[in-house]
Amino acid sequence: MSIQIYNTLSKRKEEFKPLEPGKVKMYVCGPTVYNLIHIGNARPMIVFDTVRRYMEYKGYEVNYVSNFTDVDDKIIKKANEEGVEPGVISERYIAECKKDMEGMNIKPATKNPKATEEIGGMLDMIQTLIDKGHAYVAADGTVYFRTRSFKDYGKLSHKNLDDLQGGNRSLLVSGEDQKEDPLDFVLWKPKKEGEPYWESPWSEGRPGWHIECSVMSKKYLADEIDIHAGGEDLIFPHHENEIAQSEAANGVPFAKYWMHNAFLNIDNKKMSKSLGNFFTVRDISKEYDLQVLRFFMLSAHYRNPINFSHDLMESAKNGLDRIVTAVGNLTHLAENAQAGAMTDEEKALLEKTAEMTAKFEAAMEDDFNTADAIAAVFELVKFANSNSSAGNTAEYLNALKAKITALTDVLGLITEKEAEMLDEEIENLIAQRQQARKDRDFAKADEIRDTLLAKGIVLEDTREGVRWKRA
Ligand code: AMP
Ligand code: ZN
């Protein structure tokens, strides 16, 4: 079997063939960091982390790059409101985002470049585009990409330039009249009062949004990469513009496979702050283990919209519990089982699981159909439940458990409960926290509290001192 990927570029499923044998170069557009991430942002993170995990399961070495956009109007606005530098805002939310990602068991990327640290590369690429006639400098120091100079413009979003032109006319805003053509987009813009800026040959200013991904992908992966991914809202204009910039500058195709996840809605409506149906990942973590959110996300195919609701989260919780319970039972049985080699009968049973593993792989290789892959995991769980007992050998029980966890690992689901922290370890950490507070090192004190919370230990500060309980 080979992996089939639906490619937005060709609008069909294609066999995955890496550019370099045994390696996958993958870039996923990351969040703009001005707030806690919301559950919509969590979808591409979970989906493409699962793609990565499957590739690794198949033996590929994956170089996974995902950026943080840390210079943007929203970040600057929030910094001005709080009276701090924009870097304070972006660093705060990068740290928070990483905490949420850890809770969702997203593997750390090979590299998480930040826009503000890659300005040099952006200046180089913009200069190359100017030199090649694909970009021009307007009177005020703005640099625009000359969209019509790139013949393939529209190939990803399957839009025709003339339709775009008609549709875009109404979008013209003041200042845009210095463009040669309404379709041209910004590569570099001069600073405004109160905004961060960098020196450049064209003006003191900052980059347009699209250029960062072209530059980071080139620097940390290659001119041509295997997979570029993100939410479907990014197809146009973001990814279309990235293709124009990269291919015009580098002279080779940008990415072979373009993958896009569909949107997450809430109770069948678009999630929005104004509708009052907006949830951050942090909100959800107060009610559920974030593993449940991950399981919920994977219960639908990534190219179908997914509807978030309390009922669906409850059923995700029950589904995940079923797997966790089965794995826990196998652990318990194995711990109490007699030693000795696996019997022939047990070997035969174990062989039967190959059928379910094959189903799982077939589903994953059909454009990462995690919904069907989960169904295969449930079949395996059912099989394990009815073919394990106190009479089995530990070797068999452990092997059976490993069959399940091999698959749940691919989905990034933690199904084995960590050993509980001992009372002594907890009390030790609490003492360290008290000391940190005495030293007025509140960051450290908070960190210890968060570490304990992550292990299910809740602290309560009372007049008599600190009390703790297991959540
Ligand atoms: P942003 O910070 O808006 O650039 O978004 C970061 C990532 O989250 C992008 O890949 C978006 O496409 C994705 N995204 C944003 N909202 C949703 C949503 N409601 N459902 C699925 N993906 C989303
Ligand atoms: Zn991007």
CSV table of C-alpha atoms and ligand atoms in Angstrom, one decimal, residues 28-34 37-45 48 67 69 72 74 209 229-235 238-239 260-266 269-272 278 297 302 306, ligand 1:
chain,number,residue,atom,x,y,z
A,28,VAL,CA,2.5,23.9,8.5
A,29,CYS,CA,1.4,27.5,8.8
A,30,GLY,CA,1.2,28.3,12.5
A,31,PRO,CA,-0.8,30.8,14.5
A,32,THR,CA,-0.5,34.5,14.9
A,33,VAL,CA,0.3,34.9,18.6
A,34,TYR,CA,-1.8,37.6,20.2
A,37,ILE,CA,-5.2,29.6,20.7
A,38,HIS,CA,-8.8,28.7,20.0
A,39,ILE,CA,-10.2,25.2,19.3
A,40,GLY,CA,-10.3,26.0,15.6
A,41,ASN,CA,-6.5,26.6,15.6
A,42,ALA,CA,-6.1,23.3,17.4
A,43,ARG,CA,-7.5,21.4,14.4
A,44,PRO,CA,-4.6,21.9,12.0
A,45,MET,CA,-2.2,21.3,14.8
A,48,PHE,CA,-1.0,17.6,10.8
A,67,ASN,CA,6.0,29.1,12.3
A,69,THR,CA,3.7,34.9,13.3
A,72,ASP,CA,1.1,41.6,13.1
A,74,LYS,CA,-3.4,42.5,16.3
A,209,TRP,CA,2.3,38.5,6.1
A,229,ALA,CA,-0.4,22.5,5.0
A,230,GLY,CA,-2.8,24.7,6.9
A,231,GLY,CA,-6.5,25.4,7.3
A,232,GLU,CA,-8.6,25.8,4.2
A,233,ASP,CA,-9.0,29.6,4.8
A,234,LEU,CA,-5.3,29.9,3.9
A,235,ILE,CA,-5.7,28.6,0.4
A,238,HIS,CA,-2.1,33.2,1.7
A,239,HIS,CA,-0.9,30.0,0.1
A,260,HIS,CA,-5.9,21.8,3.9
A,261,ASN,CA,-8.2,21.0,6.8
A,262,ALA,CA,-11.8,22.0,6.8
A,263,PHE,CA,-13.2,24.3,9.5
A,264,LEU,CA,-14.4,23.5,13.0
A,265,ASN,CA,-17.9,24.9,13.7
A,266,ILE,CA,-19.8,25.2,17.0
A,269,LYS,CA,-22.5,27.8,13.4
A,270,LYS,CA,-19.2,29.5,12.6
A,271,MET,CA,-17.2,30.1,15.8
A,272,SER,CA,-17.0,33.8,16.6
A,278,PHE,CA,-15.9,31.1,21.0
A,297,MET,CA,-10.8,16.1,16.3
A,302,TYR,CA,-9.8,16.3,8.2
A,306,ILE,CA,-16.3,19.2,12.2
B,1,AMP,P1,-4.5,32.1,12.3
B,1,AMP,O1,-3.8,32.3,13.7
B,1,AMP,O2,-5.8,32.7,12.2
B,1,AMP,O3,-3.6,32.3,11.2
B,1,AMP,O4,-4.8,30.5,12.3
B,1,AMP,C1,-3.9,29.5,12.5
B,1,AMP,C2,-4.4,28.2,11.9
B,1,AMP,O5,-5.7,27.8,12.4
B,1,AMP,C3,-4.6,28.3,10.3
B,1,AMP,O6,-4.1,27.1,9.7
B,1,AMP,C4,-6.1,28.4,10.2
B,1,AMP,O7,-6.5,28.0,8.9
B,1,AMP,C5,-6.6,27.6,11.3
B,1,AMP,N1,-8.0,27.8,11.7
B,1,AMP,C6,-8.4,29.0,12.2
B,1,AMP,N2,-9.8,28.9,12.5
B,1,AMP,C7,-10.1,27.6,12.3
B,1,AMP,C8,-11.3,26.9,12.5
B,1,AMP,N3,-12.5,27.4,13.0
B,1,AMP,N4,-11.3,25.6,12.1
B,1,AMP,C9,-10.2,25.0,11.6
B,1,AMP,N5,-9.0,25.6,11.4
B,1,AMP,C10,-9.0,26.9,11.8
